[in-house]
Amino acid sequence: MSDSLRGRRFHIRTFGCQMNENDSERIAGILAAAGAVPAAGEEDADIVILNTCAVRAKPVEKMASALGRLGRLKSGGRKVLIGVAGCVAQIEADALPARRPGVDFVAGPGAYPRLPKILARALDAPVVDTGRVPDWQEVPPSILARHSPVSAYVTIMEGCDNFCSYCIVPMARGREKSRPLVSIRAEVDGLIRAGAKEIQFLGQNVNSYRDPASGADFAALLTEMGRRPGPEWIRFVTSHPKDFGQPLIAAMASSPRICRQIHLPLQSGSSTVLARMNRGYTRAVYLDLVGRLRTRLPELCLSTDIIVGFPGETEAEFRETLSALEEIRFAAIFSFRYSPRPGTTAARMPDDVPLEIKRSRLIEAQALQKRLQTEFHRGLVGRTLRVLATGPAKKDPTAFSGRTEGGQIVNFRAGTDVTGSFLDVEITAAGPYSLRGQPV
Ligand code: SF4
């Protein structure tokens, strides 16, 4: 490790999903192990890293505006190293330093273990490192700078072999790489000793997991984790519907500690759009899976991702997405307007749904979901739910906030600091996006 980092202050901004957040925890851990220290904020930092997801246009736009601001700081005389990490770094590596003169280093996801050396070299000249290795690269979990002592991410695989036509992940993260099961066990054991109450297994496609040594699949991993002594709640994200077989459903049912919650991206309710997206399932197959899941796991909360305005999406195809939302009644959705990502198959299709129509479809889908979610939440009023308190409530620091097993946010009052505790909370009121309750 390089001595040039000793005492230098770093700040990481993360734009994207939990995988990116966990990557930021890794980056922070690697820099801290090399002697750098976290800065109070961007203004106070010697090194600023923008860790950005490239899956959607929005985080990329946010990163571009942050780079503009940082670049102005630098031209005003501030001595600061500015770097880009994450999927954007991988995809746009060569363009970034040239397009943005303020960028000092670009590090793709495979380059994180080399960051101390990259930073030392970047003091002299811009560095681009997007080298990849075909196998899993272990970062010792003990150095991870975790975002929460209560709820911990455990990455079990990365990359994707699915090549959905709109998605940049296989290009940005490479082919699927699974983490050895022995390393996962060791990290989970360490988290138990540290008092974590909840772990979340992460991967672009967790249910493609296969232990490189034994070939054990994700159902086997989950069954084992559900049986071992461990955190009270176990979650996982993201699952691909086409890989959600009966053994995985049985694994979930085998332990009450595996949360009855699945994020299961649907993307579109139209089989013809799904075929153009190369998703590998039809509407009927997805609905059949939902039916089997709900039969075996009656309390299951499902959430999903929806894209509107995919190339060629007709009004009738969009209506099929709305009818799927009505039929499935998800507990939450993440919905987006389609935007072409460079290098994907869909980027070569005509982006022919006008922006105004994309916008109005998104508004309509979100309004429908808001109604469905409000109805679902109102049905929870009067019930007592187990809640893991995560900390002070966002809008009212005198109250606390937590999540149910199904992932719903619950705000409540408590006489003492209950962060990190499980509580039984009676739900007293419901809005579309959160619940209010009273500990019992
Ligand atoms: S499954 Fe499809 S959407 Fe998900 S990461 Fe892989 S290519 Fe992207």
CSV table of C-alpha atoms and ligand atoms in Angstrom, one decimal:
chain,number,residue,atom,x,y,z
A,1,MET,CA,0.0,0.0,0.0
A,2,SER,CA,1.2,3.5,-0.8
A,3,ASP,CA,2.3,5.9,1.9
A,4,SER,CA,1.1,8.8,-0.2
A,5,LEU,CA,-2.4,8.3,1.1
A,6,ARG,CA,-1.6,8.6,4.8
A,7,GLY,CA,-3.7,11.3,6.4
A,8,ARG,CA,-5.4,12.3,3.1
A,9,ARG,CA,-9.1,13.0,3.4
A,10,PHE,CA,-11.5,11.3,1.0
A,11,HIS,CA,-15.1,11.7,0.2
A,12,ILE,CA,-17.2,9.3,-1.9
A,13,ARG,CA,-20.5,10.2,-3.5
A,14,THR,CA,-22.6,7.3,-4.6
A,15,PHE,CA,-25.2,7.5,-7.4
A,16,GLY,CA,-27.1,4.2,-7.8
A,17,CYS,CA,-28.3,1.0,-6.3
A,18,GLN,CA,-27.3,-1.1,-3.2
A,19,MET,CA,-24.5,-2.7,-5.3
A,20,ASN,CA,-23.0,0.7,-5.8
A,21,GLU,CA,-23.4,1.5,-2.1
A,22,ASN,CA,-21.7,-1.7,-1.2
A,23,ASP,CA,-18.9,-0.9,-3.6
A,24,SER,CA,-18.5,2.5,-1.9
A,25,GLU,CA,-18.2,0.6,1.4
A,26,ARG,CA,-15.4,-1.4,-0.2
A,27,ILE,CA,-13.6,1.6,-1.7
A,28,ALA,CA,-13.8,3.5,1.7
A,29,GLY,CA,-12.4,0.4,3.4
A,30,ILE,CA,-9.5,0.1,0.9
A,31,LEU,CA,-8.6,3.8,1.2
A,32,ALA,CA,-8.8,3.7,5.0
A,33,ALA,CA,-6.6,0.6,5.1
A,34,ALA,CA,-4.0,2.6,3.1
A,35,GLY,CA,-4.0,5.4,5.7
A,36,ALA,CA,-6.6,7.8,4.2
A,37,VAL,CA,-9.3,9.2,6.4
A,38,PRO,CA,-13.0,10.1,5.7
A,39,ALA,CA,-13.6,13.8,5.1
A,40,ALA,CA,-16.5,15.7,6.6
A,41,GLY,CA,-17.7,16.5,3.1
A,42,GLU,CA,-16.7,17.3,-0.5
A,43,GLU,CA,-15.4,20.8,0.5
A,44,ASP,CA,-13.1,19.3,3.1
A,45,ALA,CA,-11.7,16.5,0.9
A,46,ASP,CA,-8.3,15.9,-0.8
A,47,ILE,CA,-9.8,13.1,-2.9
A,48,VAL,CA,-13.4,13.0,-4.2
A,49,ILE,CA,-14.7,9.9,-5.8
A,50,LEU,CA,-18.0,9.8,-7.7
A,51,ASN,CA,-19.2,6.2,-7.7
A,52,THR,CA,-21.8,6.0,-10.4
A,53,CYS,CA,-24.2,3.5,-11.8
A,54,ALA,CA,-24.7,3.5,-15.6
A,55,VAL,CA,-27.9,1.5,-15.8
A,56,ARG,CA,-30.1,4.6,-16.1
A,57,ALA,CA,-29.4,8.0,-17.6
A,58,LYS,CA,-30.3,9.9,-14.4
A,59,PRO,CA,-27.4,8.9,-12.2
A,60,VAL,CA,-25.0,9.6,-15.1
A,61,GLU,CA,-26.6,13.1,-15.5
A,62,LYS,CA,-26.2,13.7,-11.7
A,63,MET,CA,-22.5,12.7,-11.9
A,64,ALA,CA,-21.9,15.0,-14.9
A,65,SER,CA,-23.3,17.9,-13.0
A,66,ALA,CA,-21.2,17.0,-9.9
A,67,LEU,CA,-18.1,16.8,-12.1
A,68,GLY,CA,-18.9,20.3,-13.5
A,69,ARG,CA,-19.1,21.7,-10.0
A,70,LEU,CA,-16.0,20.0,-8.8
A,71,GLY,CA,-14.1,21.1,-11.9
A,72,ARG,CA,-15.0,24.7,-11.2
A,73,LEU,CA,-13.7,24.3,-7.6
A,74,LYS,CA,-10.5,23.0,-9.0
A,75,SER,CA,-10.0,25.8,-11.5
A,76,GLY,CA,-10.6,28.2,-8.6
A,77,GLY,CA,-7.4,26.8,-7.1
A,78,ARG,CA,-8.6,23.9,-4.8
A,79,LYS,CA,-6.1,21.1,-4.7
A,80,VAL,CA,-8.2,18.0,-5.0
A,81,LEU,CA,-8.0,14.7,-6.8
A,82,ILE,CA,-11.2,13.9,-8.6
A,83,GLY,CA,-12.1,10.4,-9.7
A,84,VAL,CA,-14.9,8.4,-11.3
A,85,ALA,CA,-15.6,4.9,-10.2
A,86,GLY,CA,-18.3,2.3,-10.8
A,87,CYS,CA,-20.1,1.2,-14.0
A,88,VAL,CA,-19.7,4.6,-15.7
A,89,ALA,CA,-16.0,4.5,-15.2
A,90,GLN,CA,-15.9,1.1,-16.9
A,91,ILE,CA,-18.1,2.1,-19.8
A,92,GLU,CA,-16.9,5.6,-20.5
A,93,ALA,CA,-13.3,5.2,-19.3
A,94,ASP,CA,-11.5,6.6,-22.3
A,95,ALA,CA,-13.9,9.5,-22.9
A,96,LEU,CA,-13.9,10.7,-19.3
A,97,PRO,CA,-10.5,12.3,-18.7
A,98,ALA,CA,-10.5,13.8,-22.2
A,99,ARG,CA,-14.1,15.1,-22.0
A,100,ARG,CA,-13.6,16.3,-18.4
A,101,PRO,CA,-10.2,17.9,-17.9
A,102,GLY,CA,-10.8,18.0,-14.1
A,103,VAL,CA,-10.9,14.2,-13.8
A,104,ASP,CA,-7.7,12.8,-12.4
A,105,PHE,CA,-8.5,9.1,-12.3
A,106,VAL,CA,-11.0,6.6,-13.6
A,107,ALA,CA,-11.4,3.2,-11.8
A,108,GLY,CA,-13.7,0.5,-13.0
A,109,PRO,CA,-15.2,-2.0,-10.5
A,110,GLY,CA,-12.3,-4.5,-11.1
A,111,ALA,CA,-9.7,-1.8,-10.2
A,112,TYR,CA,-10.8,-1.1,-6.6
A,113,PRO,CA,-8.1,-3.2,-4.9
A,114,ARG,CA,-5.5,-1.1,-6.9
A,115,LEU,CA,-6.9,2.2,-5.8
A,116,PRO,CA,-4.0,3.3,-3.5
A,117,LYS,CA,-1.6,2.8,-6.4
A,118,ILE,CA,-3.9,4.5,-8.9
A,119,LEU,CA,-4.2,7.5,-6.5
A,120,ALA,CA,-0.4,7.7,-6.0
A,121,ARG,CA,0.0,7.8,-9.8
A,122,ALA,CA,-2.8,10.3,-10.3
A,123,LEU,CA,-0.8,12.9,-8.4
A,124,ASP,CA,1.4,13.1,-11.5
A,125,ALA,CA,-0.9,12.4,-14.4
A,126,PRO,CA,-4.4,11.2,-15.2
A,127,VAL,CA,-4.9,7.4,-14.7
A,128,VAL,CA,-7.4,5.1,-16.3
A,129,ASP,CA,-7.7,1.6,-14.9
A,130,THR,CA,-10.5,-0.6,-16.1
A,131,GLY,CA,-8.6,-3.9,-15.9
A,132,ARG,CA,-10.8,-6.9,-15.1
A,133,VAL,CA,-10.2,-10.3,-13.8
A,134,PRO,CA,-12.4,-13.3,-14.7
A,135,ASP,CA,-12.7,-14.5,-11.1
A,136,TRP,CA,-14.1,-13.1,-7.9
A,137,GLN,CA,-11.8,-10.6,-6.2
A,138,GLU,CA,-12.1,-10.7,-2.4
A,139,VAL,CA,-11.8,-7.5,-0.4
A,140,PRO,CA,-11.3,-8.5,3.2
A,141,PRO,CA,-14.7,-7.8,4.9
A,142,SER,CA,-12.9,-6.6,8.0
A,143,ILE,CA,-11.9,-3.4,6.2
A,144,LEU,CA,-15.3,-2.6,4.7
A,145,ALA,CA,-16.6,0.8,5.9
A,146,ARG,CA,-20.2,-0.3,6.5
A,147,HIS,CA,-23.1,2.1,6.2
A,148,SER,CA,-24.9,0.6,9.2
A,149,PRO,CA,-24.0,-1.6,12.1
A,150,VAL,CA,-27.6,-2.9,12.1
A,151,SER,CA,-28.2,-3.9,8.5
A,152,ALA,CA,-25.3,-5.1,6.4
A,153,TYR,CA,-24.8,-5.8,2.7
A,154,VAL,CA,-23.0,-9.0,1.7
A,155,THR,CA,-22.2,-9.2,-2.0
A,156,ILE,CA,-22.3,-12.8,-3.2
A,157,MET,CA,-21.9,-12.4,-7.0
A,158,GLU,CA,-21.4,-9.7,-9.6
A,159,GLY,CA,-21.8,-9.3,-13.3
A,160,CYS,CA,-24.5,-10.7,-15.5
A,161,ASP,CA,-24.8,-13.1,-18.4
A,162,ASN,CA,-28.4,-12.2,-19.4
A,163,PHE,CA,-27.9,-9.4,-21.8
A,164,CYS,CA,-31.3,-7.8,-21.5
A,165,SER,CA,-31.4,-5.6,-24.6
A,166,TYR,CA,-31.6,-2.3,-22.7
A,167,CYS,CA,-29.0,-3.1,-20.0
A,168,ILE,CA,-25.4,-2.0,-19.7
A,169,VAL,CA,-24.5,-4.3,-16.7
A,170,PRO,CA,-23.0,-7.1,-18.7
A,171,MET,CA,-20.7,-4.6,-20.4
A,172,ALA,CA,-19.9,-2.6,-17.2
A,173,ARG,CA,-19.6,-5.4,-14.7
A,174,GLY,CA,-18.6,-8.3,-17.0
A,175,ARG,CA,-19.8,-11.9,-16.9
A,176,GLU,CA,-21.2,-13.5,-13.8
A,177,LYS,CA,-18.6,-14.2,-11.0
A,178,SER,CA,-19.7,-15.9,-7.8
A,179,ARG,CA,-18.0,-15.5,-4.5
A,180,PRO,CA,-16.7,-18.6,-2.8
A,181,LEU,CA,-19.2,-19.9,-0.2
A,182,VAL,CA,-16.4,-20.1,2.4
A,183,SER,CA,-15.9,-16.3,2.1
A,184,ILE,CA,-19.6,-15.6,2.4
A,185,ARG,CA,-19.8,-17.8,5.5
A,186,ALA,CA,-16.8,-16.0,7.1
A,187,GLU,CA,-18.4,-12.6,6.4
A,188,VAL,CA,-21.7,-13.6,7.8
A,189,ASP,CA,-20.0,-15.0,10.9
A,190,GLY,CA,-18.2,-11.7,11.4
A,191,LEU,CA,-21.4,-9.7,11.0
A,192,ILE,CA,-23.1,-11.9,13.7
A,193,ARG,CA,-20.2,-11.3,16.1
A,194,ALA,CA,-20.5,-7.5,15.3
A,195,GLY,CA,-24.2,-7.6,16.2
A,196,ALA,CA,-25.8,-7.1,12.8
A,197,LYS,CA,-29.6,-7.7,12.9
A,198,GLU,CA,-30.2,-8.0,9.2
A,199,ILE,CA,-28.1,-9.0,6.2
A,200,GLN,CA,-28.9,-8.5,2.6
A,201,PHE,CA,-27.3,-10.7,0.0
A,202,LEU,CA,-26.4,-8.6,-3.1
A,203,GLY,CA,-25.8,-9.4,-6.7
A,204,GLN,CA,-27.0,-8.3,-10.1
A,205,ASN,CA,-28.6,-11.7,-10.4
A,206,VAL,CA,-28.4,-13.4,-7.0
A,207,ASN,CA,-30.3,-16.4,-8.1
A,208,SER,CA,-27.6,-17.3,-10.6
A,209,TYR,CA,-25.2,-17.8,-7.7
A,210,ARG,CA,-23.0,-20.9,-7.9
A,211,ASP,CA,-20.2,-21.6,-5.4
A,212,PRO,CA,-17.1,-21.9,-7.6
A,213,ALA,CA,-15.8,-24.9,-5.5
A,214,SER,CA,-18.8,-27.0,-4.8
A,215,GLY,CA,-21.3,-25.8,-7.4
A,216,ALA,CA,-23.9,-25.1,-4.6
A,217,ASP,CA,-26.6,-22.8,-5.9
A,218,PHE,CA,-28.5,-19.9,-4.4
A,219,ALA,CA,-31.2,-22.1,-3.0
A,220,ALA,CA,-28.6,-24.2,-1.2
A,221,LEU,CA,-26.9,-21.0,0.1
A,222,LEU,CA,-30.1,-19.6,1.4
A,223,THR,CA,-31.2,-22.9,3.0
A,224,GLU,CA,-27.8,-23.1,4.8
A,225,MET,CA,-28.0,-19.5,6.0
A,226,GLY,CA,-31.6,-20.0,7.2
A,227,ARG,CA,-30.5,-22.9,9.3
A,228,ARG,CA,-27.2,-21.5,10.8
A,229,PRO,CA,-27.5,-19.2,13.8
A,230,GLY,CA,-27.3,-15.8,12.4
A,231,PRO,CA,-29.0,-12.4,11.9
A,232,GLU,CA,-32.7,-12.4,12.5
A,233,TRP,CA,-33.6,-11.3,9.0
A,234,ILE,CA,-32.0,-12.3,5.7
A,235,ARG,CA,-32.9,-10.6,2.5
A,236,PHE,CA,-31.6,-10.7,-1.1
A,237,VAL,CA,-31.6,-8.6,-4.2
A,238,THR,CA,-31.9,-8.7,-7.2
A,239,SER,CA,-33.7,-11.9,-8.5
A,240,HIS,CA,-34.3,-12.7,-12.1
A,241,PRO,CA,-37.8,-14.2,-12.7
A,242,LYS,CA,-36.5,-16.8,-15.1
A,243,ASP,CA,-34.1,-18.2,-12.5
A,244,PHE,CA,-36.6,-18.4,-9.6
A,245,GLY,CA,-37.2,-22.1,-9.5
A,246,GLN,CA,-39.1,-24.3,-7.1
A,247,PRO,CA,-36.0,-25.2,-5.0
A,248,LEU,CA,-35.5,-21.5,-4.3
A,249,ILE,CA,-39.2,-21.1,-3.2
A,250,ALA,CA,-38.7,-24.1,-1.0
A,251,ALA,CA,-35.5,-22.6,0.5
A,252,MET,CA,-37.4,-19.4,1.3
A,253,ALA,CA,-40.2,-21.4,3.0
A,254,SER,CA,-37.7,-23.4,5.0
A,255,SER,CA,-36.8,-20.6,7.4
A,256,PRO,CA,-38.9,-17.9,9.0
A,257,ARG,CA,-35.7,-15.8,9.1
A,258,ILE,CA,-35.7,-15.4,5.4
A,259,CYS,CA,-37.8,-12.3,4.9
A,260,ARG,CA,-41.0,-12.7,3.0
A,261,GLN,CA,-40.0,-10.0,0.5
A,262,ILE,CA,-38.7,-10.3,-3.0
A,263,HIS,CA,-37.7,-7.7,-5.5
A,264,LEU,CA,-38.7,-9.3,-8.8
A,265,PRO,CA,-38.2,-7.0,-11.8
A,266,LEU,CA,-41.1,-7.4,-14.3
A,267,GLN,CA,-40.1,-4.5,-16.6
A,268,SER,CA,-43.2,-4.8,-18.8
A,269,GLY,CA,-46.5,-6.5,-18.6
A,270,SER,CA,-46.5,-7.2,-22.3
A,271,SER,CA,-45.0,-10.4,-23.6
A,272,THR,CA,-44.1,-8.8,-26.9
A,273,VAL,CA,-42.1,-6.0,-25.2
A,274,LEU,CA,-40.5,-8.6,-22.9
A,275,ALA,CA,-39.3,-10.5,-26.0
A,276,ARG,CA,-37.8,-7.3,-27.4
A,277,MET,CA,-36.2,-6.7,-24.0
A,278,ASN,CA,-34.8,-10.2,-24.1
A,279,ARG,CA,-36.0,-10.9,-20.6
A,280,GLY,CA,-36.4,-14.7,-21.1
A,281,TYR,CA,-40.0,-14.9,-19.7
A,282,THR,CA,-43.5,-14.0,-20.8
A,283,ARG,CA,-46.3,-12.3,-18.9
A,284,ALA,CA,-48.0,-15.7,-18.3
A,285,VAL,CA,-44.7,-17.2,-16.9
A,286,TYR,CA,-44.2,-14.3,-14.6
A,287,LEU,CA,-47.9,-14.4,-13.3
A,288,ASP,CA,-47.5,-18.2,-12.8
A,289,LEU,CA,-44.4,-17.6,-10.7
A,290,VAL,CA,-46.2,-15.0,-8.6
A,291,GLY,CA,-49.0,-17.4,-8.0
A,292,ARG,CA,-46.7,-20.2,-6.9
A,293,LEU,CA,-44.8,-17.8,-4.6
A,294,ARG,CA,-47.9,-16.5,-3.0
A,295,THR,CA,-49.3,-20.0,-2.5
A,296,ARG,CA,-46.1,-21.1,-0.6
A,297,LEU,CA,-45.4,-17.8,1.1
A,298,PRO,CA,-48.8,-16.2,1.8
A,299,GLU,CA,-47.4,-13.0,3.5
A,300,LEU,CA,-45.0,-12.3,0.7
A,301,CYS,CA,-44.4,-8.6,-0.3
A,302,LEU,CA,-43.3,-8.2,-3.9
A,303,SER,CA,-41.7,-5.2,-5.4
A,304,THR,CA,-40.6,-4.6,-9.0
A,305,ASP,CA,-39.0,-2.5,-11.7
A,306,ILE,CA,-41.0,-1.1,-14.6
A,307,ILE,CA,-39.7,0.6,-17.8
A,308,VAL,CA,-42.2,2.6,-19.8
A,309,GLY,CA,-41.6,3.8,-23.4
A,310,PHE,CA,-39.3,1.0,-24.5
A,311,PRO,CA,-38.7,1.1,-28.3
A,312,GLY,CA,-41.9,0.3,-30.2
A,313,GLU,CA,-44.1,0.2,-27.0
A,314,THR,CA,-47.6,0.7,-28.3
A,315,GLU,CA,-50.5,2.1,-26.2
A,316,ALA,CA,-51.9,-1.4,-26.0
A,317,GLU,CA,-48.6,-2.8,-24.8
A,318,PHE,CA,-48.4,-0.1,-22.1
A,319,ARG,CA,-52.0,-0.9,-21.0
A,320,GLU,CA,-50.8,-4.5,-20.4
A,321,THR,CA,-48.2,-3.1,-18.0
A,322,LEU,CA,-51.0,-1.2,-16.1
A,323,SER,CA,-53.2,-4.3,-16.0
A,324,ALA,CA,-50.2,-6.4,-14.7
A,325,LEU,CA,-49.8,-3.8,-11.9
A,326,GLU,CA,-53.5,-4.1,-11.1
A,327,GLU,CA,-53.4,-7.9,-11.2
A,328,ILE,CA,-50.2,-8.5,-9.2
A,329,ARG,CA,-50.6,-5.6,-6.7
A,330,PHE,CA,-47.0,-5.0,-5.9
A,331,ALA,CA,-46.1,-3.5,-2.5
A,332,ALA,CA,-43.7,-1.1,-4.3
A,333,ILE,CA,-42.5,-0.3,-7.7
A,334,PHE,CA,-39.4,1.5,-9.1
A,335,SER,CA,-40.5,2.9,-12.5
A,336,PHE,CA,-38.5,4.7,-15.2
A,337,ARG,CA,-38.8,6.2,-18.6
A,338,TYR,CA,-36.7,4.2,-21.1
A,339,SER,CA,-33.5,5.9,-22.2
A,340,PRO,CA,-31.0,4.2,-24.5
A,341,ARG,CA,-27.7,3.2,-22.9
A,342,PRO,CA,-24.7,3.2,-25.2
A,343,GLY,CA,-23.5,-0.2,-26.4
A,344,THR,CA,-26.7,-2.0,-25.7
A,345,THR,CA,-28.9,-3.9,-28.3
A,346,ALA,CA,-31.8,-1.6,-27.6
A,347,ALA,CA,-29.7,1.5,-28.3
A,348,ARG,CA,-29.7,0.3,-32.0
A,349,MET,CA,-33.5,0.1,-32.0
A,350,PRO,CA,-35.4,3.3,-33.0
A,351,ASP,CA,-36.2,5.2,-29.8
A,352,ASP,CA,-39.6,6.0,-31.2
A,353,VAL,CA,-41.9,6.6,-28.3
A,354,PRO,CA,-42.0,10.5,-28.0
A,355,LEU,CA,-40.7,12.0,-24.8
A,356,GLU,CA,-44.2,13.4,-24.0
A,357,ILE,CA,-45.8,10.0,-24.3
A,358,LYS,CA,-43.1,8.4,-22.1
A,359,ARG,CA,-43.7,11.1,-19.5
A,360,SER,CA,-47.4,10.7,-19.5
A,361,ARG,CA,-47.1,6.9,-19.3
A,362,LEU,CA,-44.8,7.1,-16.4
A,363,ILE,CA,-47.2,9.5,-14.6
A,364,GLU,CA,-50.1,7.2,-15.2
A,365,ALA,CA,-48.2,4.1,-14.0
A,366,GLN,CA,-47.0,5.9,-10.9
A,367,ALA,CA,-50.5,7.2,-10.1
A,368,LEU,CA,-52.0,3.7,-10.4
A,369,GLN,CA,-49.3,2.3,-8.1
A,370,LYS,CA,-49.9,5.1,-5.6
A,371,ARG,CA,-53.6,4.1,-5.4
A,372,LEU,CA,-52.7,0.4,-5.1
A,373,GLN,CA,-50.0,1.0,-2.5
A,374,THR,CA,-52.4,3.2,-0.5
A,375,GLU,CA,-55.0,0.4,-0.5
A,376,PHE,CA,-52.4,-2.1,0.5
A,377,HIS,CA,-51.1,0.1,3.4
A,378,ARG,CA,-54.6,0.8,4.6
A,379,GLY,CA,-55.1,-2.9,4.9
A,380,LEU,CA,-52.3,-3.0,7.4
A,381,VAL,CA,-53.9,-0.5,9.8
A,382,GLY,CA,-54.8,-2.2,13.1
A,383,ARG,CA,-52.2,-5.0,12.6
A,384,THR,CA,-49.2,-5.4,14.8
A,385,LEU,CA,-46.0,-5.8,12.7
A,386,ARG,CA,-42.4,-6.6,13.6
A,387,VAL,CA,-40.2,-3.6,12.8
A,388,LEU,CA,-36.5,-3.2,12.8
A,389,ALA,CA,-35.7,0.3,13.9
A,390,THR,CA,-33.1,1.9,11.7
A,391,GLY,CA,-32.8,5.4,13.3
A,392,PRO,CA,-34.4,8.8,13.6
A,393,ALA,CA,-37.3,9.5,11.1
A,394,LYS,CA,-36.3,11.6,8.1
A,395,LYS,CA,-39.0,14.3,8.4
A,396,ASP,CA,-39.2,14.3,12.3
A,397,PRO,CA,-35.9,13.6,14.1
A,398,THR,CA,-37.9,13.3,17.4
A,399,ALA,CA,-39.6,10.1,16.0
A,400,PHE,CA,-38.0,6.8,14.8
A,401,SER,CA,-38.2,5.0,11.6
A,402,GLY,CA,-37.9,1.3,10.8
A,403,ARG,CA,-38.8,-1.3,8.2
A,404,THR,CA,-41.2,-4.2,8.4
A,405,GLU,CA,-40.2,-7.7,7.1
A,406,GLY,CA,-42.0,-6.8,3.9
A,407,GLY,CA,-39.9,-3.6,3.5
A,408,GLN,CA,-42.6,-1.0,4.4
A,409,ILE,CA,-41.3,2.1,6.2
A,410,VAL,CA,-42.9,2.7,9.6
A,411,ASN,CA,-42.5,5.9,11.7
A,412,PHE,CA,-43.3,5.7,15.4
A,413,ARG,CA,-42.4,7.4,18.7
A,414,ALA,CA,-40.4,5.7,21.5
A,415,GLY,CA,-39.2,6.8,24.9
A,416,THR,CA,-35.6,5.8,24.3
A,417,ASP,CA,-33.2,5.3,21.4
A,418,VAL,CA,-34.4,2.0,19.9
A,419,THR,CA,-32.1,2.1,16.8
A,420,GLY,CA,-31.1,-1.5,16.0
A,421,SER,CA,-33.9,-3.1,18.0
A,422,PHE,CA,-36.8,-5.2,16.8
A,423,LEU,CA,-40.2,-3.9,18.0
A,424,ASP,CA,-43.8,-4.9,17.7
A,425,VAL,CA,-45.6,-1.9,16.3
A,426,GLU,CA,-49.3,-1.5,16.0
A,427,ILE,CA,-50.1,0.3,12.7
A,428,THR,CA,-52.3,3.3,13.3
A,429,ALA,CA,-52.2,5.2,10.0
A,430,ALA,CA,-51.2,4.7,6.4
A,431,GLY,CA,-50.1,6.8,3.5
A,432,PRO,CA,-49.0,5.7,0.1
A,433,TYR,CA,-45.3,5.5,0.9
A,434,SER,CA,-45.1,4.9,4.7
A,435,LEU,CA,-47.0,3.8,7.8
A,436,ARG,CA,-47.4,5.3,11.2
A,437,GLY,CA,-47.6,3.2,14.4
A,438,GLN,CA,-47.3,2.8,18.1
A,439,PRO,CA,-44.9,0.3,19.8
A,440,VAL,CA,-46.9,-2.2,21.8
B,1,SF4,S1,-30.7,-9.4,-15.7
B,1,SF4,FE1,-30.9,-8.0,-17.4
B,1,SF4,S2,-31.4,-6.1,-16.3
B,1,SF4,FE2,-30.6,-7.4,-14.8
B,1,SF4,S3,-28.4,-6.9,-14.7
B,1,SF4,FE3,-28.6,-8.7,-16.1
B,1,SF4,S4,-28.8,-7.7,-18.2
B,1,SF4,FE4,-29.2,-6.1,-16.6
